[in-house]
């Protein structure tokens, strides 16, 4: 608050009433200059052909691909056969084992790590696959996920550990990871066919590459974040570097590594759906078939199966990364509820109900305890004949795996039942039902509903005439040298000289490869989508932060929006908005909105309580304190939301060409349709460059904001 | 705790081992993608039926988008054959198939039978017979009288034509419009799905639209469309004219001819007509029946059509 007293600070010329307005002011000045330039120097300044014509990147890539097809195929095929073997084994296992085995294999860990609520949700999700008649596709996706996540994590963790030990390696791996994560998969899915084949194996290879970055990043980060003092203590006890690494650093980094695995799983699932493009079956196939025949209800069924799978994986892996909650609350004044919401803790009926659950819970636990105890004693007795010491440690070992062993016992019981007593067979047909018809009917009636159509039409025209179209004309019309200069200035002030140079080089490359105009078109689509995201997401996030009910309603919707494959809502969006560039923007907004709402909500909720009291004591109204104090305080979090929205909007650019999106994404599709890898790669690189540029800029902004607020 | 790790691993190994009880052996298996449109799927299923029921093959049906991915798969040897390619819409036949000047890394396996035609179409509720404003048998030039009717948000003062969804098909819609002096703008939606979705929604709202479409196609079983007459192919310079008919063909990897000569010969002989195909499309898309069931039923009833395809 010391700045308030000084009348004018040359370093911060736009400081009014304690709030730093320099960023908006700079943006305004920048915009003003750009508009003047736009009006004075021409409308369509194409990147000069004289420069871009000299550089035939496309041809170089295609020649390289042909060479690789001849010389590298043997090795890539060997790798894919290796992965394919495990994939086939796991798929066969999941397909031919009775369905209760798979159900138990997912529900039991959920019960162990996440408690009764997660277990029940998992049970519902797994049964839902069967009830929708999508058990087999779900098993295929599960197998594909299982194998690729396993390999991804195996190599990812190794790479992460190596990176944590060597700064030079880390620095060189980082841009590779950025590229792996943002390069549109359609660029390499088709060439992957020649190198890795058709179906599951190439899909697994693509997923392994695409999903690896988070686990590498978080393993590296987790190990590096282990406090110096801890390491020093270990070293003072005389442990070697390797010992310190494996006994101290990695165990301490486990939560971070688990978070990385969690994100890897989520990314893998995202690509597992797209893998239908190279003939990998599974739930993605169901959604794709439905999409091709415009069966919205069918695709929603498939989409929901994927949503449930995603939520189960997400919650389960998160639960595994957190330490297990104790069964009882510490102070023992209230009963810890297993199923019902905790706020009913004073309700008599609820308590009685929970008591009943408790009794069942403990009787099952006791059964498991005696089973494992018996097993332990038995194995101790048996081994004792040979070796007394070994017997003791085996006893301890068996007891420490109580949950795993009793779960295995149950699963083996089911298997024995299936093989010798009574065949369980396929998921019971009587349990199946369908929600296709009601969904189709609802969509049909919305299509012809004049009010709804009036609304969508108005929204479409608003976005087109006031946001997207002006933006596109403006960005494409700006002289390319000016855009380079503008990006240099922005990058220089937000992220420093080195990044500014890199940014200019990246942009120059897009011009050089002849995709300047497409890049600007994509930029316009992204900016338009993010603007709409902020217009909707900010108020919604504020509302959710102030009102618990809104929060509770919004949360599951956001979860669904984020995990529902975009293919599912492409058709409804098209039905309501027609095919044009706005439709692409709207689909992008659906995908990119969740982080915006979440981070706004989180940023406001996490503010210290005293802020309210202070602003109240100054007599400001709620609106005043929101605008003047809370929103500026929460701005780092909100900016992080914008950052994520930008990245997700970019990822969506390769899906929107399916519904009339323009720009680099469409170029990727065009290249895919003519099997022109060079062309696709150039457009893909353009997208990667935009992603790196926009990501660093928004991140730098967040960091500066945090510094300014002294956080 | 080293022992603990070892035991964990062996536990998982045994768990997996319980499940691995032999896998299916593949003898005489052919891998073929299922076309992602109903007509093509019917043509293929007919061929698959003969292969499986008369020639002792097993066909592994792969779901993937029809297009260059299939070609790449055939070149790499992972796909044995595919059926009902449309010359106008296969974007890679001039690179890979000899008949179109390609390098021969994919071979043509005879004609598939169905003959495709492409044109522009309008919904039937727009023509005079049904109380609409447009002449009963509209020509391309008639569209100029109704520019206002077909105006769209993204076409300004011009009429809006839903052109070929994919640029790689090289329909050259805008050139056709310009060469015929039609004051319309061709819009490209990027995917076939988007194309039909927009048409279907507009049809349900009874809105005016002109779109590019081709027959045989399931959309004609759902929407009542009237074709707009284009200058006949060859009568004027391409692309001012309409399209040539598409003689659809089957194709496969070169190894098919040497490794499975009988199957290749059968695929070359196989051919069904548009009318035969249309009957099955209707049963699948309108009556909502299962494709394998419909095809099997038809095959049993029409043994004389296909019994001669199988080489002796």
PDB file of N, CA and C in Angstrom, chain B residues 102-137:
ATOM      1  N   UNK B 102      -1.407 -44.096 -61.478  1.00  0.00           N
ATOM      2  CA  UNK B 102      -0.635 -44.207 -60.237  1.00  0.00           C
ATOM      3  C   UNK B 102       0.508 -45.200 -60.358  1.00  0.00           C
ATOM      4  N   UNK B 103       1.192 -45.481 -59.233  1.00  0.00           N
ATOM      5  CA  UNK B 103       2.394 -46.307 -59.264  1.00  0.00           C
ATOM      6  C   UNK B 103       2.117 -47.803 -59.095  1.00  0.00           C
ATOM      7  N   UNK B 104       0.853 -48.200 -58.954  1.00  0.00           N
ATOM      8  CA  UNK B 104       0.528 -49.613 -58.868  1.00  0.00           C
ATOM      9  C   UNK B 104       0.705 -50.222 -57.498  1.00  0.00           C
ATOM     10  N   UNK B 105       0.878 -49.389 -56.478  1.00  0.00           N
ATOM     11  CA  UNK B 105       1.018 -49.970 -55.134  1.00  0.00           C
ATOM     12  C   UNK B 105      -0.335 -50.424 -54.587  1.00  0.00           C
ATOM     13  N   UNK B 106      -1.417 -50.084 -55.295  1.00  0.00           N
ATOM     14  CA  UNK B 106      -2.735 -50.657 -55.007  1.00  0.00           C
ATOM     15  C   UNK B 106      -3.289 -51.141 -56.346  1.00  0.00           C
ATOM     16  N   UNK B 107      -3.952 -52.315 -56.362  1.00  0.00           N
ATOM     17  CA  UNK B 107      -4.491 -52.793 -57.636  1.00  0.00           C
ATOM     18  C   UNK B 107      -6.018 -52.719 -57.636  1.00  0.00           C
ATOM     19  N   UNK B 108      -6.559 -52.422 -58.828  1.00  0.00           N
ATOM     20  CA  UNK B 108      -8.008 -52.378 -58.975  1.00  0.00           C
ATOM     21  C   UNK B 108      -8.507 -53.814 -59.098  1.00  0.00           C
ATOM     22  N   UNK B 109      -9.581 -54.148 -58.381  1.00  0.00           N
ATOM     23  CA  UNK B 109     -10.141 -55.499 -58.454  1.00  0.00           C
ATOM     24  C   UNK B 109     -11.542 -55.445 -59.065  1.00  0.00           C
ATOM     25  N   UNK B 110     -11.606 -54.962 -60.299  1.00  0.00           N
ATOM     26  CA  UNK B 110     -12.878 -54.950 -61.019  1.00  0.00           C
ATOM     27  C   UNK B 110     -13.842 -53.860 -60.565  1.00  0.00           C
ATOM     28  N   UNK B 111     -14.959 -53.742 -61.295  1.00  0.00           N
ATOM     29  CA  UNK B 111     -15.974 -52.760 -60.930  1.00  0.00           C
ATOM     30  C   UNK B 111     -16.869 -53.324 -59.842  1.00  0.00           C
ATOM     31  N   UNK B 112     -17.405 -52.408 -59.018  1.00  0.00           N
ATOM     32  CA  UNK B 112     -18.224 -52.861 -57.897  1.00  0.00           C
ATOM     33  C   UNK B 112     -19.682 -53.001 -58.285  1.00  0.00           C
ATOM     34  N   UNK B 113     -20.086 -52.340 -59.371  1.00  0.00           N
ATOM     35  CA  UNK B 113     -21.472 -52.442 -59.808  1.00  0.00           C
ATOM     36  C   UNK B 113     -22.241 -51.141 -59.724  1.00  0.00           C
ATOM     37  N   UNK B 114     -22.405 -50.580 -58.508  1.00  0.00           N
ATOM     38  CA  UNK B 114     -23.209 -49.365 -58.400  1.00  0.00           C
ATOM     39  C   UNK B 114     -22.626 -48.228 -59.239  1.00  0.00           C
ATOM     40  N   UNK B 115     -23.507 -47.501 -59.912  1.00  0.00           N
ATOM     41  CA  UNK B 115     -23.104 -46.360 -60.731  1.00  0.00           C
ATOM     42  C   UNK B 115     -23.529 -45.104 -59.978  1.00  0.00           C
ATOM     43  N   UNK B 116     -22.588 -44.211 -59.711  1.00  0.00           N
ATOM     44  CA  UNK B 116     -22.909 -43.002 -58.954  1.00  0.00           C
ATOM     45  C   UNK B 116     -23.152 -41.811 -59.850  1.00  0.00           C
ATOM     46  N   UNK B 117     -24.108 -40.977 -59.474  1.00  0.00           N
ATOM     47  CA  UNK B 117     -24.319 -39.723 -60.181  1.00  0.00           C
ATOM     48  C   UNK B 117     -24.290 -38.591 -59.166  1.00  0.00           C
ATOM     49  N   UNK B 118     -23.765 -37.433 -59.568  1.00  0.00           N
ATOM     50  CA  UNK B 118     -23.681 -36.292 -58.665  1.00  0.00           C
ATOM     51  C   UNK B 118     -24.390 -35.105 -59.297  1.00  0.00           C
ATOM     52  N   UNK B 119     -25.000 -34.280 -58.465  1.00  0.00           N
ATOM     53  CA  UNK B 119     -25.687 -33.099 -58.982  1.00  0.00           C
ATOM     54  C   UNK B 119     -25.994 -32.149 -57.832  1.00  0.00           C
ATOM     55  N   UNK B 120     -26.740 -31.059 -58.141  1.00  0.00           N
ATOM     56  CA  UNK B 120     -27.257 -30.191 -57.082  1.00  0.00           C
ATOM     57  C   UNK B 120     -28.721 -30.525 -56.854  1.00  0.00           C
ATOM     58  N   UNK B 121     -29.158 -30.381 -55.618  1.00  0.00           N
ATOM     59  CA  UNK B 121     -30.523 -30.766 -55.278  1.00  0.00           C
ATOM     60  C   UNK B 121     -31.182 -29.704 -54.403  1.00  0.00           C
ATOM     61  N   UNK B 122     -32.513 -29.593 -54.515  1.00  0.00           N
ATOM     62  CA  UNK B 122     -33.268 -28.719 -53.608  1.00  0.00           C
ATOM     63  C   UNK B 122     -34.377 -29.550 -52.971  1.00  0.00           C
ATOM     64  N   UNK B 123     -34.854 -29.136 -51.790  1.00  0.00           N
ATOM     65  CA  UNK B 123     -35.949 -29.888 -51.168  1.00  0.00           C
ATOM     66  C   UNK B 123     -37.231 -29.743 -51.983  1.00  0.00           C
ATOM     67  N   UNK B 124     -38.034 -30.802 -51.999  1.00  0.00           N
ATOM     68  CA  UNK B 124     -39.213 -30.816 -52.873  1.00  0.00           C
ATOM     69  C   UNK B 124     -40.242 -29.770 -52.470  1.00  0.00           C
ATOM     70  N   UNK B 125     -40.218 -29.320 -51.190  1.00  0.00           N
ATOM     71  CA  UNK B 125     -41.232 -28.330 -50.793  1.00  0.00           C
ATOM     72  C   UNK B 125     -40.983 -26.963 -51.422  1.00  0.00           C
ATOM     73  N   UNK B 126     -39.866 -26.802 -52.149  1.00  0.00           N
ATOM     74  CA  UNK B 126     -39.588 -25.504 -52.769  1.00  0.00           C
ATOM     75  C   UNK B 126     -40.167 -25.401 -54.174  1.00  0.00           C
ATOM     76  N   UNK B 127     -40.602 -26.524 -54.769  1.00  0.00           N
ATOM     77  CA  UNK B 127     -41.045 -26.437 -56.161  1.00  0.00           C
ATOM     78  C   UNK B 127     -42.547 -26.168 -56.243  1.00  0.00           C
ATOM     79  N   UNK B 128     -42.953 -25.616 -57.416  1.00  0.00           N
ATOM     80  CA  UNK B 128     -44.321 -25.128 -57.615  1.00  0.00           C
ATOM     81  C   UNK B 128     -45.371 -26.193 -57.331  1.00  0.00           C
ATOM     82  N   UNK B 129     -45.051 -27.416 -57.738  1.00  0.00           N
ATOM     83  CA  UNK B 129     -45.999 -28.519 -57.570  1.00  0.00           C
ATOM     84  C   UNK B 129     -46.455 -28.635 -56.112  1.00  0.00           C
ATOM     85  N   UNK B 130     -45.528 -28.330 -55.187  1.00  0.00           N
ATOM     86  CA  UNK B 130     -45.851 -28.434 -53.769  1.00  0.00           C
ATOM     87  C   UNK B 130     -46.093 -27.062 -53.136  1.00  0.00           C
ATOM     88  N   UNK B 131     -46.406 -26.070 -53.981  1.00  0.00           N
ATOM     89  CA  UNK B 131     -46.710 -24.743 -53.445  1.00  0.00           C
ATOM     90  C   UNK B 131     -45.486 -23.890 -53.196  1.00  0.00           C
ATOM     91  N   UNK B 132     -44.344 -24.291 -53.708  1.00  0.00           N
ATOM     92  CA  UNK B 132     -43.125 -23.501 -53.533  1.00  0.00           C
ATOM     93  C   UNK B 132     -42.935 -22.525 -54.685  1.00  0.00           C
ATOM     94  N   UNK B 133     -41.886 -21.709 -54.626  1.00  0.00           N
ATOM     95  CA  UNK B 133     -41.674 -20.670 -55.636  1.00  0.00           C
ATOM     96  C   UNK B 133     -40.890 -21.126 -56.877  1.00  0.00           C
ATOM     97  N   UNK B 134     -40.288 -22.310 -56.856  1.00  0.00           N
ATOM     98  CA  UNK B 134     -39.362 -22.681 -57.932  1.00  0.00           C
ATOM     99  C   UNK B 134     -40.024 -23.624 -58.927  1.00  0.00           C
ATOM    100  N   UNK B 135     -39.654 -23.457 -60.229  1.00  0.00           N
ATOM    101  CA  UNK B 135     -40.207 -24.289 -61.307  1.00  0.00           C
ATOM    102  C   UNK B 135     -40.079 -25.782 -61.007  1.00  0.00           C
ATOM    103  N   UNK B 136     -40.973 -26.560 -61.573  1.00  0.00           N
ATOM    104  CA  UNK B 136     -41.005 -27.981 -61.256  1.00  0.00           C
ATOM    105  C   UNK B 136     -39.739 -28.734 -61.647  1.00  0.00           C
ATOM    106  N   UNK B 137     -39.205 -28.446 -62.829  1.00  0.00           N
ATOM    107  CA  UNK B 137     -37.964 -29.107 -63.225  1.00  0.00           C
ATOM    108  C   UNK B 137     -36.878 -28.061 -63.377  1.00  0.00           C
TER     109      UNK B 137
END
